[in-house]
Amino acid sequence: MESMLNKLKSTVTKVTADVTSAVMGNPVTREFDVGKHIASGGNGLAWKIFNGTKKSTKQEVAVFVFDKKLIDKYQKYEKDQIIDSLKRGVQQLTRLRHPRLLTVQHPLEESRDCLAFCTEPVFASLANVLGSWDNLPSPLPADIKDHKLYDVETKYGLLQVSEGLSFLHSSVKMIHSNLTPENIILNKSGAWKIMGFDFCNPSVNPSEQETKYVCKEWDPNLPSLCLPNPEYLAPEYILSVSCDTASDMYSLGVIIHAVYNKGKTIFEVNKQDIYKSFSRQLDQLSHLNPNILLNIPEEVQEHVKLLLNVTPAVRPDADQLTKIPFFDDVGAVTLQYFDSLFQRDNLQKSQFFKGLPKVLPKLPKRVVIQRILPALTSEFVNPDMVPFVLPNVLLIAEECTKEEYAKLILPDLGPVFRQQEPIQILLIFLQKMDLLLTKTPPDEIKNSVLPMVYRALEAPSIQIQELCLNIIPSFANLIDYPSMKNSLIPRIKSACLQTSSLAVRVNSLVCLGKILEYLDKWYVLDEIVPFLQQIPSREPAVLMGILGIYKCTFTHKKLGVTKEQLAGKVLPHLIPLSIDNNLNLNQFNSFMAVIKDMLNKLESEHKTKLEQLHVMQEQQK
């Protein structure tokens, strides 16, 4: 057995080099570009899986290739049997359409060297993920080698397989007859899909209540690719040549065991003496050793025991299995909801998205990025949904590195930055401005993020303008100086002068006061001081805002006002304001305190200058 396996492995390695050339002659390559070899799947992991793209649309696909060199050692009639078996599996998969079955994008094509067909983009087969690495490229792809299934992925994956079986058993009236990790494919976003219908068994009386299935006797003389994997087969296939939907459920029980035991099946089968092997297996199943189920989560152990029962009638059916509490996990339920999102109306979606921020932190980051993020960003095309989806996307962004954010999130945010309606979008972005400015590359800040801030300052909504003015100081240090000087400050000034809202005018002045420290002295003297003198209104809050800016420019070490400016521009403006009738006593006192400080500075500086002049004149005499 060992030497046979080694022989197969060495054949597989030799074939790897030739496979790309083998696929070149296949009609599939007319429409699809075949990329890197990424995985293997199907019965005996005989299909190599490649990345691919459709030439006309650049749509991503997976290309499954079976290289006929793999079966060179067989006689012609055996080769034909193998090819027929593989063809049957793909043709059957192509006919069946269901979200839990692998989606075929291009049907099977045959050439002299290989069989090939295309499906939705794929990550790997479950067998690859569980450590079966036959027919994989060398060196082994790191993402497969290091792939760890999280608890939520395993639960939801098993639920998806159960739902797929429920569809096959109830709607199609068919049994799969070779349900194994090799025939479960994890697609690009991590969903588990069923394939490998080489031995599927349609009911002989599909219209009747009691469906019947005819079972073929095991033929040990057939090539192994013409036989299902016996380690996942229910005992009744071999021992009583009978099968029905419960036989698939037994296979699912073995898969659950394998998933929690690093890919190991419950029993190893001796293919040379299969009847003896299965008789022994039957005895062990009748008195199942509790240690066998040790690694399986406690809440599903009893169900696995039932699935592995020697009496088919005792096994739960696929529909019953989908309803067990084990699958009621908050993460699995969330992923399931995302899969049915297209069936929901806007109200249901908005309720779901509102509750999502509580769930996201409980899910592993890879699952969130791989499964949830694409589903959220695909909702951006629906403007009404954006205010509900965006907070979740930005919550995910907080957990991402700069590189992940730039690659996975920013491209989808681009169009949303430019969206004017509904107004909540701007509010959400403004509240997360520090996140956007720390993670977005400088070019994108200039092209997308800051223009949004400028739009907020010019928005017709007073609420938006106020919020924007309140938030700007918190991220002013992250804005580059030219943008600050040429775009941001002019808009704040214009908001202050043109608004009819007292709150916006006061907030403009407060905002300017807070960001003065990021400006240079001459800009303040040339642009800010003259602007203060243009403000028409005389409300106390406005006057105090003007006073605040003067005080800041006067006291800040970096800024400072020259005595000429004080005497010629600042005091002639401040003194008349100080005796405005709208000011109360405290406000008047504040004005006088600043004016006195300025006069003192003016006096001491000018006095010092005159004294120095006097000394110099005396010395010259």
XYZ file of C-alpha atoms in Angstrom:
621
model
C 0.000 0.000 0.000
C 2.811 2.428 1.010
C 4.856 1.723 -2.131
C 1.761 2.206 -4.293
C 1.167 5.597 -2.694
C 4.806 6.618 -3.168
C 4.631 5.535 -6.791
C 1.506 7.638 -7.289
C 3.193 10.602 -5.568
C 6.259 10.446 -7.817
C 4.006 10.230 -10.890
C 2.105 13.259 -9.597
C 5.338 15.283 -9.206
C 6.462 14.445 -12.747
C 3.056 15.359 -14.113
C 3.076 18.775 -12.416
C 5.710 20.082 -14.798
C 3.727 19.019 -17.849
C 0.278 20.109 -16.779
C 0.441 23.695 -17.996
C 1.527 22.489 -21.408
C -1.216 19.852 -21.269
C -3.942 22.451 -20.735
C -2.640 24.663 -23.556
C -4.289 22.488 -26.190
C -7.643 22.505 -24.424
C -10.546 24.595 -25.840
C -10.950 26.187 -22.373
C -7.859 28.303 -23.095
C -9.649 30.086 -25.948
C -11.819 31.942 -23.452
C -9.742 31.756 -20.280
C -6.192 32.595 -19.259
C -4.801 29.890 -16.976
C -2.637 31.172 -14.116
C -0.933 29.606 -11.108
C -1.519 26.060 -9.842
C -3.132 26.647 -6.418
C -4.890 23.518 -5.164
C -6.259 20.051 -5.950
C -9.668 18.453 -5.487
C -12.183 15.859 -6.627
C -11.974 12.112 -6.254
C -8.386 11.098 -5.366
C -7.457 14.804 -5.587
C -7.036 14.049 -9.298
C -8.065 17.518 -10.492
C -5.428 20.236 -10.374
C -6.955 23.635 -9.645
C -5.518 26.797 -11.239
C -6.258 30.486 -10.927
C -7.771 31.823 -14.103
C -9.438 34.842 -15.690
C -12.005 35.132 -18.440
C -10.334 36.955 -21.319
C -13.372 39.001 -22.326
C -14.504 40.224 -18.889
C -11.364 39.768 -16.728
C -13.660 37.902 -14.326
C -11.793 35.662 -11.897
C -12.371 31.883 -12.165
C -10.810 28.590 -11.104
C -9.704 26.206 -13.849
C -9.918 22.485 -12.989
C -7.559 20.348 -15.079
C -7.235 16.567 -15.199
C -3.996 15.591 -16.930
C -4.403 12.292 -18.764
C -0.734 11.429 -18.087
C -1.888 10.556 -14.556
C -3.513 7.402 -15.939
C -0.815 6.340 -18.437
C -0.198 3.119 -16.513
C -3.745 1.797 -17.175
C -5.054 -0.273 -20.087
C -7.117 1.560 -22.702
C -10.504 0.260 -21.466
C -9.584 1.281 -17.893
C -8.551 4.729 -19.079
C -11.909 5.078 -20.805
C -13.714 4.072 -17.617
C -11.805 6.676 -15.586
C -12.426 9.439 -18.139
C -16.147 8.538 -18.331
C -16.421 8.608 -14.547
C -14.746 12.046 -14.310
C -16.849 13.422 -17.173
C -20.028 12.215 -15.544
C -19.127 13.998 -12.289
C -18.536 17.359 -13.997
C -21.558 17.108 -16.305
C -23.787 16.376 -13.337
C -22.314 19.310 -11.353
C -22.870 21.603 -14.380
C -26.566 20.661 -14.508
C -27.182 21.267 -10.811
C -27.468 24.859 -9.566
C -27.534 25.674 -5.872
C -25.565 28.097 -3.629
C -24.133 25.113 -1.709
C -22.787 23.370 -4.813
C -19.698 24.539 -6.677
C -20.793 26.862 -9.522
C -19.568 25.851 -12.973
C -18.747 28.885 -15.168
C -17.670 26.930 -18.263
C -18.598 23.297 -19.017
C -16.176 20.420 -19.460
C -13.870 20.517 -22.491
C -11.717 17.575 -23.599
C -8.471 17.650 -25.542
C -5.869 15.006 -26.357
C -3.942 15.673 -23.134
C -6.523 16.728 -20.573
C -10.039 17.449 -19.334
C -10.754 20.984 -18.133
C -13.665 23.086 -16.858
C -14.036 26.425 -15.051
C -15.811 27.303 -11.820
C -16.208 30.229 -9.437
C -12.840 31.285 -7.865
C -11.521 28.672 -5.441
C -9.157 28.665 -2.451
C -8.596 24.900 -1.989
C -10.363 21.642 -1.284
C -11.202 20.799 2.326
C -8.819 17.834 1.950
C -5.946 20.251 1.092
C -6.773 22.365 4.140
C -6.846 19.245 6.353
C -3.365 18.212 5.210
C -3.870 16.046 2.080
C -1.394 17.637 -0.295
C -1.372 15.258 -3.276
C -1.337 16.912 -6.676
C -0.364 20.285 -5.187
C 2.420 22.481 -6.570
C 5.894 22.261 -5.081
C 6.821 24.131 -2.956
C 3.504 23.951 -1.188
C 1.535 27.260 -1.259
C 2.040 28.911 2.141
C -1.613 29.938 2.438
C -2.657 26.261 2.284
C 0.151 24.997 4.486
C -0.591 27.518 7.253
C -4.366 27.591 6.864
C -6.152 27.026 10.165
C -9.899 26.608 10.142
C -11.530 28.781 12.795
C -14.351 27.368 14.865
C -16.931 29.618 13.187
C -15.735 28.551 9.700
C -15.936 24.868 10.588
C -19.433 25.229 12.043
C -20.744 27.249 9.159
C -18.940 25.049 6.619
C -20.559 21.906 8.004
C -23.912 23.689 8.017
C -23.419 24.614 4.347
C -22.626 21.001 3.439
C -25.747 19.856 5.339
C -27.832 22.403 3.415
C -26.297 21.174 0.142
C -27.215 17.578 1.021
C -30.724 18.668 2.011
C -31.131 20.174 -1.486
C -29.809 17.016 -3.192
C -31.923 14.644 -1.095
C -35.203 16.586 -1.013
C -35.312 18.593 -4.241
C -33.175 16.586 -6.678
C -33.919 13.168 -5.128
C -30.307 12.134 -5.522
C -27.570 10.783 -3.287
C -24.001 11.976 -3.701
C -22.395 8.621 -2.822
C -18.866 10.012 -2.459
C -19.047 12.862 0.024
C -15.438 13.377 1.196
C -13.165 16.349 2.046
C -11.730 15.970 -1.485
C -15.178 16.785 -2.883
C -15.804 19.773 -0.638
C -14.293 22.934 -2.091
C -13.636 26.132 -0.155
C -14.296 28.970 -2.558
C -12.335 32.230 -2.611
C -14.449 33.790 0.121
C -14.322 30.651 2.293
C -17.773 29.139 1.590
C -17.883 25.312 1.514
C -19.251 23.886 -1.754
C -19.972 20.303 -2.831
C -18.536 18.840 -6.075
C -17.440 15.369 -7.273
C -20.668 13.818 -8.570
C -18.800 10.970 -10.331
C -20.818 8.313 -8.456
C -24.002 10.248 -7.737
C -27.091 8.136 -7.649
C -30.459 9.530 -8.800
C -33.618 7.958 -7.413
C -35.245 5.342 -9.630
C -38.729 6.619 -8.703
C -38.284 10.378 -8.047
C -42.003 11.211 -8.250
C -43.012 8.804 -5.459
C -43.079 9.492 -1.738
C -40.748 6.617 -0.860
C -37.713 7.128 -3.084
C -35.610 4.109 -4.051
C -31.956 3.993 -4.991
C -30.117 1.193 -6.789
C -26.673 0.490 -5.434
C -23.809 -0.973 -7.463
C -21.747 -3.768 -6.009
C -18.170 -2.863 -5.102
C -15.797 -4.061 -7.826
C -12.220 -4.314 -6.475
C -10.873 -4.792 -10.022
C -11.822 -1.270 -11.085
C -9.151 1.485 -11.052
C -9.313 3.472 -7.792
C -10.522 6.617 -9.638
C -13.592 4.626 -10.726
C -14.538 3.896 -7.118
C -15.723 6.144 -4.282
C -13.390 6.636 -1.311
C -14.258 3.655 0.944
C -13.111 5.440 4.143
C -16.155 7.718 3.903
C -18.641 5.117 2.626
C -21.491 3.896 4.800
C -21.182 0.170 5.706
C -24.429 -0.740 3.894
C -22.866 0.065 0.487
C -20.387 -2.788 0.880
C -22.067 -5.236 3.222
C -25.649 -5.260 1.921
C -25.234 -3.460 -1.431
C -27.895 -0.964 -0.470
C -27.951 2.798 -0.092
C -30.228 5.763 0.422
C -29.996 9.383 1.586
C -28.915 8.209 5.076
C -25.741 6.794 3.476
C -24.625 10.348 2.631
C -25.346 11.327 6.232
C -22.923 8.647 7.428
C -20.265 10.180 5.141
C -20.988 13.575 6.704
C -20.435 12.040 10.159
C -16.986 10.829 9.052
C -16.230 14.283 7.601
C -17.097 15.947 10.921
C -14.701 13.523 12.630
C -11.979 14.272 10.056
C -12.381 18.052 10.410
C -11.767 17.866 14.156
C -8.999 15.254 13.887
C -6.548 16.812 11.409
C -8.086 15.018 8.443
C -8.027 11.491 9.925
C -10.979 9.218 9.192
C -12.426 6.960 11.881
C -11.272 3.731 10.218
C -8.583 2.879 7.719
C -9.869 0.570 5.037
C -7.860 -2.228 3.485
C -8.887 -1.941 -0.171
C -7.532 -5.424 -0.945
C -9.981 -7.056 1.480
C -12.745 -4.532 1.691
C -15.456 -6.898 2.998
C -13.365 -7.991 5.958
C -12.442 -4.362 6.636
C -16.088 -3.287 6.666
C -17.237 -6.228 8.829
C -14.658 -5.220 11.431
C -15.786 -1.611 11.075
C -19.395 -2.654 11.685
C -18.452 -4.306 14.987
C -16.555 -1.213 16.120
C -19.410 1.100 15.131
C -21.879 -1.022 17.085
C -19.819 -0.428 20.250
C -18.346 2.979 19.496
C -15.372 3.804 21.706
C -16.112 7.215 23.344
C -12.437 8.221 22.811
C -13.044 8.274 19.064
C -15.231 11.372 19.474
C -12.971 13.045 22.021
C -11.832 15.968 19.810
C -15.308 16.717 18.484
C -17.092 19.597 20.314
C -19.266 18.212 23.071
C -22.491 19.806 21.812
C -22.315 17.856 18.540
C -20.888 14.522 19.772
C -24.311 12.884 20.202
C -25.352 13.920 16.682
C -22.144 12.490 15.211
C -22.828 9.242 17.095
C -26.254 9.097 15.443
C -24.791 9.870 12.000
C -22.354 6.969 12.417
C -25.055 4.539 13.534
C -24.981 1.228 11.679
C -28.752 1.419 11.198
C -29.446 3.968 8.448
C -32.921 4.776 9.781
C -31.444 6.094 13.043
C -29.288 8.735 11.306
C -30.751 12.256 11.272
C -31.568 13.554 7.780
C -29.843 16.625 6.324
C -32.731 18.952 7.067
C -32.894 17.852 10.735
C -29.150 18.302 11.064
C -29.257 21.955 9.892
C -31.556 22.733 12.836
C -29.341 21.452 15.679
C -28.280 23.992 18.375
C -24.602 23.467 17.427
C -25.183 25.651 14.359
C -26.900 28.393 16.385
C -23.549 30.031 16.978
C -23.679 33.835 16.615
C -20.825 33.804 14.064
C -22.329 30.996 11.964
C -25.751 32.671 12.044
C -24.164 35.970 10.932
C -22.377 34.314 8.000
C -25.587 32.521 7.065
C -27.471 35.838 7.088
C -24.878 37.368 4.762
C -25.383 34.497 2.342
C -29.115 35.213 2.186
C -28.716 38.994 2.040
C -29.993 39.244 -1.530
C -33.377 37.902 -0.342
C -33.841 40.634 2.280
C -35.497 44.030 1.934
C -33.835 47.291 2.978
C -35.555 47.404 6.374
C -34.384 43.910 7.348
C -30.876 44.669 6.107
C -30.664 47.965 8.000
C -31.723 46.259 11.262
C -29.095 43.561 10.714
C -26.321 46.059 9.918
C -27.175 48.110 13.013
C -26.513 45.099 15.247
C -23.407 43.971 13.379
C -20.833 46.141 15.293
C -21.524 43.980 18.379
C -20.773 40.768 16.434
C -17.694 41.797 14.410
C -15.240 41.852 17.365
C -16.219 38.240 18.193
C -15.200 36.948 14.747
C -11.647 36.143 13.590
C -10.100 38.893 11.465
C -9.518 36.655 8.427
C -13.172 35.569 8.400
C -14.303 39.199 8.661
C -12.040 40.323 5.811
C -12.688 37.296 3.619
C -16.412 36.750 4.130
C -18.018 39.865 5.615
C -16.128 42.781 4.100
C -16.939 41.920 0.432
C -20.615 41.461 1.324
C -20.676 44.865 3.035
C -18.870 46.779 0.298
C -21.146 45.244 -2.344
C -24.000 47.128 -0.600
C -22.347 50.484 -1.409
C -24.227 50.523 -4.731
C -27.434 50.980 -2.736
C -27.278 54.625 -1.427
C -29.985 54.014 1.217
C -27.909 51.251 2.769
C -24.598 53.134 2.908
C -25.270 54.851 6.302
C -25.898 51.391 7.844
C -23.015 49.593 6.123
C -20.329 52.280 6.380
C -19.844 52.208 10.208
C -19.185 48.442 9.949
C -16.684 48.882 7.107
C -14.835 51.565 9.093
C -14.891 49.328 12.175
C -13.155 46.630 10.109
C -10.736 49.274 8.775
C -9.621 50.025 12.346
C -8.418 46.428 12.709
C -6.601 46.442 9.355
C -2.995 47.363 8.719
C -2.350 50.329 6.403
C -1.549 47.891 3.578
C -4.737 45.842 4.089
C -6.803 49.022 4.293
C -5.285 50.438 1.084
C -5.775 47.165 -0.798
C -9.089 45.849 0.529
C -11.130 48.821 1.724
C -9.977 52.090 0.164
C -10.863 51.198 -3.476
C -14.502 50.649 -2.436
C -14.619 53.805 -0.304
C -13.581 56.033 -3.249
C -17.098 56.417 -4.741
C -18.636 56.728 -1.250
C -16.370 59.716 -0.435
C -17.997 61.529 -3.348
C -21.574 60.653 -2.387
C -23.593 63.728 -1.299
C -26.754 61.933 -0.220
C -27.886 60.769 2.295
C -26.246 63.369 4.527
C -25.434 60.777 7.259
C -22.575 59.478 5.079
C -20.664 62.731 5.592
C -21.406 62.663 9.324
C -20.031 59.120 9.650
C -16.873 59.997 7.726
C -16.315 63.181 9.730
C -16.541 61.262 12.999
C -13.918 58.781 11.736
C -11.653 61.390 10.164
C -8.636 60.492 12.322
C -8.877 56.875 11.069
C -9.120 57.994 7.436
C -6.210 60.394 7.713
C -3.884 57.963 9.503
C -4.545 54.995 7.171
C -5.137 56.629 3.776
C -2.055 57.251 1.589
C -1.211 60.994 1.175
C -2.300 61.164 -2.490
C -5.705 59.738 -1.678
C -6.088 62.121 1.278
C -5.612 65.004 -1.142
C -7.841 63.547 -3.866
C -10.669 62.013 -1.855
C -10.677 62.696 1.884
C -9.980 66.449 2.064
C -12.393 67.319 -0.787
C -15.050 65.654 1.349
C -14.144 67.944 4.293
C -14.346 70.936 1.973
C -17.786 69.806 0.793
C -18.884 69.498 4.398
C -17.810 73.097 5.067
C -19.840 74.219 2.077
C -22.810 71.955 2.831
C -26.270 73.519 3.015
C -26.843 71.682 6.308
C -25.879 73.789 9.334
C -25.564 70.581 11.389
C -22.910 69.212 8.996
C -21.006 72.509 8.920
C -21.007 72.680 12.734
C -19.853 69.079 13.119
C -17.114 69.610 10.551
C -15.860 72.776 12.287
C -15.865 70.961 15.645
C -13.912 68.020 14.276
C -11.288 69.801 12.123
C -9.015 70.740 15.087
C -8.778 67.064 16.110
C -7.084 66.118 12.833
C -5.551 69.446 11.742
C -2.057 68.141 12.563
C -2.519 65.443 9.880
C -3.324 67.877 7.058
C -0.424 68.991 4.868
C 0.385 72.706 5.073
C -0.390 73.699 1.448
C -3.881 72.117 1.705
C -4.417 73.861 5.040
C -3.346 77.259 3.707
C -4.842 77.200 0.218
C -8.007 75.143 0.660
C -9.103 74.627 4.269
C -8.621 78.079 5.877
C -10.213 80.004 2.947
C -13.302 77.767 3.286
C -13.514 78.253 7.060
C -13.252 82.027 6.548
C -15.905 81.960 3.861
C -18.240 79.828 6.042
C -17.846 82.408 8.799
C -18.532 85.423 6.589
C -21.364 84.024 4.489
C -23.442 82.058 6.970
C -26.654 83.305 8.466
C -26.189 80.935 11.438
C -24.689 82.321 14.605
C -23.548 78.820 15.651
C -21.593 78.309 12.393
C -19.966 81.751 12.703
C -18.914 81.167 16.317
C -17.706 77.623 15.543
C -15.661 78.941 12.596
C -13.858 81.342 14.936
C -13.320 78.688 17.616
C -12.016 76.279 14.934
C -9.605 78.898 13.583
C -8.414 79.672 17.105
C -7.590 76.015 17.682
C -5.668 75.507 14.443
C -3.629 78.731 14.569
C -0.677 76.812 16.026
C -0.336 74.873 12.733
C 0.032 78.134 10.740
C 3.032 80.392 10.376
C 3.328 83.909 11.808
C 3.180 85.818 8.524
C 0.181 83.896 7.221
C -1.700 84.769 10.403
C -0.759 88.464 10.156
C -1.546 88.695 6.438
C -4.650 86.519 6.239
C -6.283 85.996 9.631
C -5.975 89.440 11.292
C -7.456 91.354 8.297
C -10.244 88.730 8.070
C -11.301 89.372 11.697
C -11.947 92.989 10.794
C -14.357 91.945 8.013
C -16.753 90.061 10.323
C -19.965 92.062 10.308
C -21.917 90.723 13.295
C -21.682 92.005 16.858
C -23.180 89.186 18.919
C -21.291 88.660 22.210
C -20.282 85.088 21.217
C -18.802 86.350 17.939
C -16.960 89.192 19.689
C -15.522 86.765 22.235
C -14.454 84.468 19.338
C -12.609 87.387 17.709
C -11.002 88.243 21.049
C -9.936 84.578 21.466
C -8.082 84.578 18.129
C -6.360 87.902 18.894
C -5.341 86.612 22.314
C -3.934 83.402 20.793
C -1.917 85.193 18.120
C -0.665 87.585 20.800
C 0.394 84.972 23.398
C 1.527 82.006 21.250
C 5.332 81.709 21.216
C 5.475 80.710 17.557
C 3.138 83.444 16.326
C 3.453 86.757 18.153
C 2.267 90.122 16.858
C 4.674 92.986 16.199
C 4.172 96.238 18.093
C 3.485 97.986 14.769
C 0.638 95.497 14.099
C -0.653 96.000 17.649
C -0.702 99.768 17.373
C -1.835 100.046 13.761
C -4.371 97.175 13.345
C -5.167 95.118 16.416
C -5.860 97.693 19.144
C -7.777 100.079 16.839
C -10.069 97.106 16.108
C -10.272 95.691 19.652
C -10.884 98.912 21.628
C -14.150 99.868 19.858
C -15.342 96.228 20.168
C -14.668 96.262 23.919
C -17.280 98.954 24.553
C -19.977 97.245 22.458
C -23.303 97.459 24.308
C -23.983 93.734 23.877
C -21.096 92.681 26.132
C -21.721 91.941 29.812
C -19.323 92.884 32.624
C -17.310 89.659 32.544
C -16.925 89.839 28.778
C -15.870 93.524 28.981
C -13.296 92.569 31.661
C -11.913 89.849 29.356
C -11.492 92.423 26.593
C -9.825 94.897 28.900
C -7.419 92.270 30.278
C -6.196 91.427 26.735
C -6.069 95.101 25.717
C -4.039 95.976 28.855
C -1.619 93.093 28.163
C -1.196 94.342 24.625
C -0.683 97.939 25.779
C 1.842 96.778 28.386
C 3.744 94.864 25.719
C 3.555 97.851 23.385
C 4.743 100.153 26.144
C 7.605 97.960 27.338
C 8.851 97.140 23.801
C 8.732 100.755 22.645
C 10.166 102.026 25.905
C 13.069 99.555 25.606
C 13.666 100.685 22.063
C 13.660 104.391 23.018
C 15.964 103.712 25.970
C 18.409 101.904 23.706
C 18.271 104.804 21.240
C 18.842 107.281 24.073
C 21.897 105.302 25.288
C 23.331 105.186 21.771
C 22.805 108.946 21.326
C 24.478 109.629 24.659
C 27.443 107.474 23.669
C 27.779 109.284 20.348
C 27.832 112.674 22.163
